[in-house]
Short mmCIF file of C-alpha atoms in Angstrom, two decimals:
data_model
loop_
_atom_site.label_atom_id
_atom_site.label_comp_id
_atom_site.label_asym_id
_atom_site.label_seq_id
_atom_site.Cartn_x
_atom_site.Cartn_y
_atom_site.Cartn_z
CA UNK A 1 109.29 102.66 90.10
CA UNK A 2 107.09 100.47 88.10
CA UNK A 3 108.35 97.45 89.94
CA UNK A 4 107.92 94.34 88.22
CA UNK A 5 106.06 94.44 84.69
CA UNK A 6 104.67 91.45 82.51
CA UNK A 7 103.24 91.73 79.14
CA UNK A 8 100.99 90.66 77.63
CA UNK A 9 98.23 90.50 80.35
CA UNK A 10 96.17 87.89 78.74
CA UNK A 11 96.53 85.76 75.82
CA UNK A 12 94.96 82.69 74.01
CA UNK A 13 96.83 80.28 71.66
CA UNK A 14 96.15 77.43 70.01
CA UNK A 15 97.73 74.09 70.92
CA UNK A 16 101.25 73.75 69.25
CA UNK A 17 101.48 77.85 68.78
CA UNK A 18 104.67 79.47 70.55
CA UNK A 19 104.94 82.72 72.29
CA UNK A 20 107.17 84.71 74.42
CA UNK A 21 106.25 86.22 77.73
CA UNK A 22 107.93 89.39 78.93
CA UNK A 23 109.25 90.49 82.05
CA UNK A 24 111.16 93.56 83.28
CA UNK A 25 111.88 94.80 87.00
CA UNK A 26 113.55 98.23 87.67
CA UNK A 27 114.72 97.61 91.10
CA UNK A 28 118.25 96.53 90.32
CA UNK A 29 117.50 93.04 91.35
CA UNK A 30 120.18 90.40 90.84
CA UNK A 31 117.41 87.44 90.85
CA UNK A 32 114.52 86.84 88.85
CA UNK A 33 111.96 83.78 88.48
CA UNK A 34 109.14 82.54 86.78
CA UNK A 35 105.92 80.91 88.46
CA UNK A 36 102.84 79.46 87.26
CA UNK A 37 99.40 79.15 89.59
CA UNK A 38 96.85 76.88 89.13
CA UNK A 39 93.58 76.15 91.40
CA UNK A 40 94.52 74.20 94.19
CA UNK A 41 98.44 73.86 93.28
CA UNK A 42 99.58 77.26 94.51
CA UNK A 43 102.84 78.93 93.00
CA UNK A 44 105.19 76.37 91.23
CA UNK A 45 108.74 77.82 90.11
CA UNK A 46 109.21 76.99 86.46
CA UNK A 47 112.67 78.73 85.94
CA UNK A 48 114.72 81.20 87.87
CA UNK A 49 117.85 83.20 87.17
CA UNK A 50 120.00 84.03 90.48
CA UNK A 51 122.05 86.19 88.44
CA UNK A 52 122.67 87.82 84.89
CA UNK A 53 123.80 85.14 82.69
CA UNK A 54 122.79 82.29 84.64
CA UNK A 55 119.42 80.21 84.35
CA UNK A 56 118.10 76.96 86.32
CA UNK A 57 115.37 74.63 86.39
CA UNK A 58 112.68 74.92 89.32
CA UNK A 59 109.82 72.44 89.99
CA UNK A 60 108.04 72.35 86.66
CA UNK A 61 110.43 73.31 83.75
CA UNK A 62 109.20 70.91 80.82
CA UNK A 63 107.59 72.68 78.10
CA UNK A 64 109.25 75.86 78.89
CA UNK A 65 112.50 77.81 77.89
CA UNK A 66 113.86 81.11 79.38
CA UNK A 67 116.44 83.85 78.70
CA UNK A 68 118.00 86.32 81.08
CA UNK A 69 118.37 89.02 78.47
CA UNK A 70 120.16 91.55 80.81
CA UNK A 71 119.72 92.37 84.19
CA UNK A 72 116.19 93.99 83.68
CA UNK A 73 114.69 91.22 81.53
CA UNK A 74 113.64 87.74 81.78
CA UNK A 75 111.57 86.00 79.24
CA UNK A 76 109.58 82.93 79.40
CA UNK A 77 108.85 80.95 76.02
CA UNK A 78 106.77 78.40 75.16
CA UNK A 79 107.80 76.57 72.17
CA UNK A 80 104.77 74.43 71.44
CA UNK A 81 101.96 75.15 73.68
CA UNK A 82 99.75 72.76 75.17
CA UNK A 83 96.21 72.92 77.17
CA UNK A 84 98.22 71.89 80.22
CA UNK A 85 99.95 75.12 80.27
CA UNK A 86 96.79 76.95 80.62
CA UNK A 87 97.62 79.01 83.80
CA UNK A 88 98.48 82.43 85.10
CA UNK A 89 102.21 83.01 85.01
CA UNK A 90 104.21 85.28 87.32
CA UNK A 91 107.24 86.71 87.15
CA UNK A 92 108.90 87.77 90.38
CA UNK A 93 112.36 89.37 91.57
CA UNK A 94 114.39 89.66 94.29
CA UNK A 95 118.00 91.45 95.51
CA UNK A 96 119.45 87.72 95.37
CA UNK A 97 121.78 85.87 97.00
CA UNK A 98 121.77 83.45 100.15
CA UNK A 99 119.32 84.41 102.81
CA UNK A 100 121.23 85.33 105.67
CA UNK A 101 120.51 84.37 109.09
CA UNK A 102 118.19 87.07 110.03
CA UNK A 103 117.42 88.77 106.74
CA UNK A 104 115.24 87.77 103.95
CA UNK A 105 115.44 88.32 100.20
CA UNK A 106 111.66 89.08 99.41
CA UNK A 107 110.62 88.41 96.10
CA UNK A 108 108.54 90.92 94.35
CA UNK A 109 105.64 89.74 92.05
CA UNK A 110 104.20 91.36 88.72
CA UNK A 111 100.58 91.33 87.92
CA UNK A 112 100.60 88.13 85.74
CA UNK A 113 99.85 87.08 82.49
CA UNK A 114 96.73 84.91 82.02
CA UNK A 115 97.21 82.28 79.30
CA UNK A 116 94.73 79.92 77.76
CA UNK A 117 95.40 77.18 75.51
CA UNK A 118 92.72 75.88 73.56
CA UNK B 1 102.46 64.29 100.36
CA UNK B 2 103.18 68.13 99.58
CA UNK B 3 105.66 69.91 101.39
CA UNK B 4 103.50 72.67 102.64
CA UNK B 5 99.83 71.96 103.31
CA UNK B 6 97.12 74.59 103.45
CA UNK B 7 93.62 74.70 103.89
CA UNK B 8 92.28 76.08 100.58
CA UNK B 9 88.91 77.16 102.16
CA UNK B 10 86.90 79.53 101.32
CA UNK B 11 86.83 80.97 104.77
CA UNK B 12 84.18 83.45 105.24
CA UNK B 13 83.83 85.68 108.73
CA UNK B 14 82.05 88.77 110.07
CA UNK B 15 83.87 91.96 110.06
CA UNK B 16 85.70 92.59 113.26
CA UNK B 17 86.39 88.79 113.73
CA UNK B 18 89.82 87.19 114.42
CA UNK B 19 90.80 84.89 111.90
CA UNK B 20 93.37 82.19 112.23
CA UNK B 21 95.23 80.94 108.93
CA UNK B 22 97.50 78.01 109.03
CA UNK B 23 99.92 75.70 107.48
CA UNK B 24 101.70 72.46 108.17
CA UNK B 25 105.01 71.44 106.79
CA UNK B 26 107.05 68.44 106.54
CA UNK B 27 110.66 69.57 105.50
CA UNK B 28 112.59 70.41 109.02
CA UNK B 29 115.16 72.49 107.40
CA UNK B 30 112.75 75.37 106.69
CA UNK B 31 114.00 78.32 108.50
CA UNK B 32 112.09 81.45 106.89
CA UNK B 33 108.21 81.34 106.95
CA UNK B 34 106.40 84.03 105.02
CA UNK B 35 102.56 85.06 104.49
CA UNK B 36 101.91 86.52 101.11
CA UNK B 37 98.74 88.04 100.61
CA UNK B 38 97.31 88.06 96.82
CA UNK B 39 94.09 90.12 95.98
CA UNK B 40 92.18 88.67 93.26
CA UNK B 41 93.77 89.35 89.83
CA UNK B 42 96.93 90.55 91.26
CA UNK B 43 100.21 89.16 92.17
CA UNK B 44 101.25 88.28 95.63
CA UNK B 45 102.89 90.51 97.86
CA UNK B 46 104.68 89.71 101.03
CA UNK B 47 102.68 90.37 104.44
CA UNK B 48 104.91 89.00 106.98
CA UNK B 49 108.16 86.85 107.42
CA UNK B 50 109.31 85.26 110.40
CA UNK B 51 112.87 83.56 110.93
CA UNK B 52 112.94 80.42 112.93
CA UNK B 53 110.65 79.96 115.86
CA UNK B 54 108.33 82.49 117.87
CA UNK B 55 105.83 85.21 117.11
CA UNK B 56 105.94 88.36 115.03
CA UNK B 57 103.47 91.15 115.40
CA UNK B 58 102.51 93.84 112.85
CA UNK B 59 99.70 95.95 113.63
CA UNK B 60 96.53 93.64 113.26
CA UNK B 61 98.61 90.71 111.92
CA UNK B 62 100.62 87.93 114.08
CA UNK B 63 102.52 85.38 112.59
CA UNK B 64 103.36 82.40 114.82
CA UNK B 65 105.93 79.67 113.79
CA UNK B 66 106.04 76.33 115.81
CA UNK B 67 108.91 74.41 114.34
CA UNK B 68 108.41 71.57 116.83
CA UNK B 69 105.12 70.69 115.36
CA UNK B 70 105.95 71.76 111.80
CA UNK B 71 102.91 74.18 112.01
CA UNK B 72 102.71 78.09 111.14
CA UNK B 73 99.94 80.43 111.65
CA UNK B 74 98.66 83.93 110.75
CA UNK B 75 96.10 85.69 113.13
CA UNK B 76 94.45 88.60 111.80
CA UNK B 77 92.56 90.82 114.70
CA UNK B 78 89.64 93.00 114.10
CA UNK B 79 89.26 91.85 110.30
CA UNK B 80 88.34 94.59 107.70
CA UNK B 81 86.61 94.08 104.48
CA UNK B 82 90.00 94.87 102.91
CA UNK B 83 91.58 91.88 104.37
CA UNK B 84 89.54 89.77 101.81
CA UNK B 85 91.90 87.97 99.81
CA UNK B 86 93.73 84.80 99.24
CA UNK B 87 96.50 84.15 101.79
CA UNK B 88 99.78 82.16 100.69
CA UNK B 89 102.17 80.49 103.33
CA UNK B 90 105.58 80.10 101.96
CA UNK B 91 108.82 78.76 103.36
CA UNK B 92 112.66 78.34 102.69
CA UNK B 93 115.89 77.43 104.05
CA UNK B 94 118.72 78.97 105.17
CA UNK B 95 120.78 76.66 103.19
CA UNK B 96 119.07 77.00 99.93
CA UNK B 97 119.34 79.76 97.25
CA UNK B 98 116.92 82.25 98.01
CA UNK B 99 115.26 81.31 94.74
CA UNK B 100 114.04 77.98 96.14
CA UNK B 101 110.78 79.07 97.75
CA UNK B 102 107.87 76.63 98.58
CA UNK B 103 104.60 78.11 98.59
CA UNK B 104 101.25 76.50 100.13
CA UNK B 105 97.92 76.51 97.68
CA UNK B 106 96.41 79.48 99.58
CA UNK B 107 93.48 80.08 101.41
CA UNK B 108 90.64 82.27 100.09
CA UNK B 109 89.32 84.61 102.44
CA UNK B 110 86.38 86.74 102.75
CA UNK B 111 85.45 89.38 105.51
CA UNK B 112 81.56 90.10 105.57
CA UNK B 113 80.58 93.84 106.49
#
Protein backbone atom coordinates (compact mmCIF):
# COMPACT_ATOMS: atom_id res chain seq x y z
CA UNK A 1 0.00 0.00 0.00
CA UNK A 2 1.23 3.48 -0.88
CA UNK A 3 -0.69 5.12 2.00
CA UNK A 4 -1.25 8.82 1.31
CA UNK A 5 0.28 10.23 -1.87
CA UNK A 6 0.53 13.88 -2.89
CA UNK A 7 1.40 15.59 -6.16
CA UNK A 8 3.34 17.64 -6.97
CA UNK A 9 6.23 17.47 -4.48
CA UNK A 10 7.41 21.01 -5.30
CA UNK A 11 5.82 23.96 -7.05
CA UNK A 12 6.73 27.59 -7.70
CA UNK A 13 3.94 29.98 -8.65
CA UNK A 14 3.72 33.64 -9.44
CA UNK A 15 1.26 35.81 -7.55
CA UNK A 16 -2.21 35.46 -9.07
CA UNK A 17 -1.64 32.06 -10.65
CA UNK A 18 -3.88 29.13 -9.78
CA UNK A 19 -3.09 25.51 -9.12
CA UNK A 20 -4.52 22.32 -7.67
CA UNK A 21 -2.76 20.07 -5.19
CA UNK A 22 -3.75 16.44 -5.51
CA UNK A 23 -4.05 13.88 -2.72
CA UNK A 24 -5.04 10.22 -2.80
CA UNK A 25 -5.20 7.47 -0.17
CA UNK A 26 -5.52 3.72 -0.59
CA UNK A 27 -6.46 2.80 2.98
CA UNK A 28 -10.24 3.02 2.46
CA UNK A 29 -10.40 5.87 4.97
CA UNK A 30 -13.53 7.95 5.29
CA UNK A 31 -11.96 11.24 6.41
CA UNK A 32 -9.37 13.37 4.66
CA UNK A 33 -7.66 16.64 5.59
CA UNK A 34 -5.52 19.43 4.23
CA UNK A 35 -3.00 21.18 6.50
CA UNK A 36 -0.38 23.83 5.99
CA UNK A 37 2.82 23.95 8.01
CA UNK A 38 4.71 27.18 8.55
CA UNK A 39 7.77 27.81 10.75
CA UNK A 40 6.74 28.46 14.36
CA UNK A 41 3.05 27.86 13.58
CA UNK A 42 2.76 24.10 13.62
CA UNK A 43 0.19 22.35 11.45
CA UNK A 44 -2.98 24.30 10.77
CA UNK A 45 -6.09 22.73 9.31
CA UNK A 46 -7.29 24.32 6.06
CA UNK A 47 -10.24 22.10 5.11
CA UNK A 48 -11.38 18.61 5.89
CA UNK A 49 -13.83 16.05 4.58
CA UNK A 50 -15.37 13.87 7.27
CA UNK A 51 -16.83 11.54 4.65
CA UNK A 52 -17.29 11.31 0.89
CA UNK A 53 -19.56 14.11 -0.28
CA UNK A 54 -18.92 16.48 2.62
CA UNK A 55 -16.34 19.21 3.19
CA UNK A 56 -15.90 21.71 6.02
CA UNK A 57 -13.69 24.66 6.77
CA UNK A 58 -10.82 24.35 9.18
CA UNK A 59 -8.82 27.04 10.93
CA UNK A 60 -7.38 28.83 7.87
CA UNK A 61 -9.68 28.30 4.82
CA UNK A 62 -9.43 31.73 3.18
CA UNK A 63 -7.95 31.62 -0.32
CA UNK A 64 -8.51 27.88 -0.75
CA UNK A 65 -11.17 25.56 -2.11
CA UNK A 66 -11.42 21.79 -1.91
CA UNK A 67 -13.09 18.93 -3.75
CA UNK A 68 -13.70 15.46 -2.41
CA UNK A 69 -13.71 13.77 -5.81
CA UNK A 70 -14.45 10.29 -4.44
CA UNK A 71 -13.54 8.30 -1.35
CA UNK A 72 -9.86 8.10 -2.36
CA UNK A 73 -9.15 11.61 -3.60
CA UNK A 74 -9.23 15.06 -2.00
CA UNK A 75 -7.85 18.07 -3.89
CA UNK A 76 -6.92 21.55 -2.71
CA UNK A 77 -7.18 24.51 -5.09
CA UNK A 78 -5.57 27.91 -4.88
CA UNK A 79 -7.55 30.17 -7.19
CA UNK A 80 -5.26 33.22 -7.03
CA UNK A 81 -2.03 32.46 -5.24
CA UNK A 82 -0.53 35.00 -2.83
CA UNK A 83 2.95 35.09 -1.22
CA UNK A 84 1.26 34.43 2.16
CA UNK A 85 0.35 30.98 0.82
CA UNK A 86 4.00 29.98 0.59
CA UNK A 87 4.09 26.93 2.83
CA UNK A 88 4.38 23.17 3.03
CA UNK A 89 1.02 21.51 2.45
CA UNK A 90 0.17 18.13 3.93
CA UNK A 91 -2.74 15.89 3.13
CA UNK A 92 -3.86 13.34 5.73
CA UNK A 93 -6.51 10.68 6.10
CA UNK A 94 -8.09 8.79 8.98
CA UNK A 95 -10.69 6.03 9.39
CA UNK A 96 -13.16 8.75 10.38
CA UNK A 97 -16.01 9.17 12.78
CA UNK A 98 -16.02 10.41 16.34
CA UNK A 99 -13.21 9.33 18.61
CA UNK A 100 -14.41 6.71 21.07
CA UNK A 101 -13.68 6.59 24.76
CA UNK A 102 -10.55 4.55 24.35
CA UNK A 103 -9.81 4.62 20.66
CA UNK A 104 -8.33 7.25 18.49
CA UNK A 105 -8.69 7.87 14.80
CA UNK A 106 -5.05 8.14 13.81
CA UNK A 107 -4.33 10.54 10.99
CA UNK A 108 -1.86 9.32 8.37
CA UNK A 109 0.06 12.01 6.55
CA UNK A 110 1.39 12.27 3.03
CA UNK A 111 4.94 13.45 2.20
CA UNK A 112 3.92 17.07 1.60
CA UNK A 113 4.01 19.63 -1.21
CA UNK A 114 6.45 22.54 -0.91
CA UNK A 115 4.83 25.58 -2.50
CA UNK A 116 6.54 28.91 -3.11
CA UNK A 117 4.56 31.91 -4.35
CA UNK A 118 6.68 34.72 -5.75
CA UNK B 1 -2.80 32.94 23.39
CA UNK B 2 -2.41 29.70 21.46
CA UNK B 3 -4.44 26.69 22.61
CA UNK B 4 -1.30 24.56 22.62
CA UNK B 5 2.16 25.89 23.46
CA UNK B 6 5.36 24.02 22.69
CA UNK B 7 8.97 25.15 23.06
CA UNK B 8 10.40 25.19 19.52
CA UNK B 9 13.95 24.37 20.61
CA UNK B 10 16.24 23.44 19.01
CA UNK B 11 17.27 20.94 21.64
CA UNK B 12 20.64 19.21 21.28
CA UNK B 13 21.68 16.37 23.58
CA UNK B 14 24.40 13.68 23.51
CA UNK B 15 23.56 10.12 22.52
CA UNK B 16 22.29 8.08 25.45
CA UNK B 17 20.79 11.05 27.30
CA UNK B 18 17.22 11.20 28.55
CA UNK B 19 15.18 13.71 26.61
CA UNK B 20 12.13 15.53 27.95
CA UNK B 21 9.74 17.29 25.55
CA UNK B 22 6.77 19.23 26.85
CA UNK B 23 3.57 21.02 25.89
CA UNK B 24 1.03 23.07 27.78
CA UNK B 25 -2.57 23.64 26.74
CA UNK B 26 -5.50 25.76 27.76
CA UNK B 27 -8.61 23.81 26.68
CA UNK B 28 -9.80 21.53 29.49
CA UNK B 29 -12.01 19.61 27.02
CA UNK B 30 -9.01 17.89 25.41
CA UNK B 31 -9.08 14.15 26.07
CA UNK B 32 -6.69 12.65 23.52
CA UNK B 33 -3.03 13.60 23.60
CA UNK B 34 -0.68 12.62 20.82
CA UNK B 35 2.95 12.89 19.91
CA UNK B 36 3.94 12.95 16.26
CA UNK B 37 7.49 12.61 14.97
CA UNK B 38 8.49 14.40 11.78
CA UNK B 39 11.77 13.74 10.03
CA UNK B 40 13.21 16.45 7.82
CA UNK B 41 11.19 16.91 4.62
CA UNK B 42 8.73 14.15 5.55
CA UNK B 43 5.16 14.07 6.80
CA UNK B 44 4.42 13.63 10.52
CA UNK B 45 3.86 10.11 11.81
CA UNK B 46 2.08 9.14 15.01
CA UNK B 47 4.49 8.07 17.73
CA UNK B 48 2.18 7.63 20.71
CA UNK B 49 -1.20 8.65 21.97
CA UNK B 50 -2.73 8.75 25.44
CA UNK B 51 -6.34 8.99 26.45
CA UNK B 52 -7.04 11.20 29.48
CA UNK B 53 -4.47 11.34 32.29
CA UNK B 54 -1.62 9.04 33.20
CA UNK B 55 1.45 7.48 31.68
CA UNK B 56 1.95 5.28 28.66
CA UNK B 57 5.17 3.50 27.82
CA UNK B 58 6.31 2.11 24.48
CA UNK B 59 9.90 0.90 24.39
CA UNK B 60 12.19 3.86 25.01
CA UNK B 61 9.31 6.34 24.86
CA UNK B 62 7.01 7.39 27.71
CA UNK B 63 4.10 9.79 27.31
CA UNK B 64 2.77 11.50 30.39
CA UNK B 65 -0.39 13.59 30.80
CA UNK B 66 -1.22 15.79 33.80
CA UNK B 67 -4.69 17.18 33.13
CA UNK B 68 -4.80 19.09 36.40
CA UNK B 69 -1.81 21.16 35.25
CA UNK B 70 -2.74 21.02 31.54
CA UNK B 71 0.74 19.71 30.81
CA UNK B 72 1.95 16.79 28.70
CA UNK B 73 5.42 15.32 28.31
CA UNK B 74 7.29 12.87 26.13
CA UNK B 75 10.39 11.20 27.57
CA UNK B 76 12.94 9.44 25.40
CA UNK B 77 15.36 7.14 27.21
CA UNK B 78 18.74 6.08 25.81
CA UNK B 79 18.36 8.58 22.98
CA UNK B 80 19.78 7.60 19.57
CA UNK B 81 20.90 9.71 16.59
CA UNK B 82 17.91 8.22 14.72
CA UNK B 83 15.65 10.05 17.20
CA UNK B 84 16.77 13.36 15.67
CA UNK B 85 13.55 14.89 14.32
CA UNK B 86 10.89 17.45 15.10
CA UNK B 87 8.36 16.30 17.69
CA UNK B 88 4.86 17.73 17.58
CA UNK B 89 2.38 17.40 20.38
CA UNK B 90 -1.27 17.32 19.38
CA UNK B 91 -4.59 17.03 21.13
CA UNK B 92 -8.31 16.76 20.56
CA UNK B 93 -11.49 16.29 22.55
CA UNK B 94 -13.87 13.36 22.73
CA UNK B 95 -16.79 15.51 21.77
CA UNK B 96 -15.26 17.00 18.68
CA UNK B 97 -15.02 15.28 15.38
CA UNK B 98 -11.77 13.39 15.00
CA UNK B 99 -10.87 15.96 12.40
CA UNK B 100 -10.25 18.83 14.79
CA UNK B 101 -6.76 18.19 16.07
CA UNK B 102 -4.75 21.07 17.49
CA UNK B 103 -1.00 20.79 16.96
CA UNK B 104 1.84 22.41 18.82
CA UNK B 105 4.47 24.17 16.75
CA UNK B 106 6.99 21.35 17.26
CA UNK B 107 10.33 20.96 19.04
CA UNK B 108 13.39 20.27 16.91
CA UNK B 109 15.57 17.62 18.57
CA UNK B 110 19.12 16.72 17.64
CA UNK B 111 20.97 13.76 19.19
CA UNK B 112 24.77 14.13 18.95
CA UNK B 113 26.70 10.86 18.40
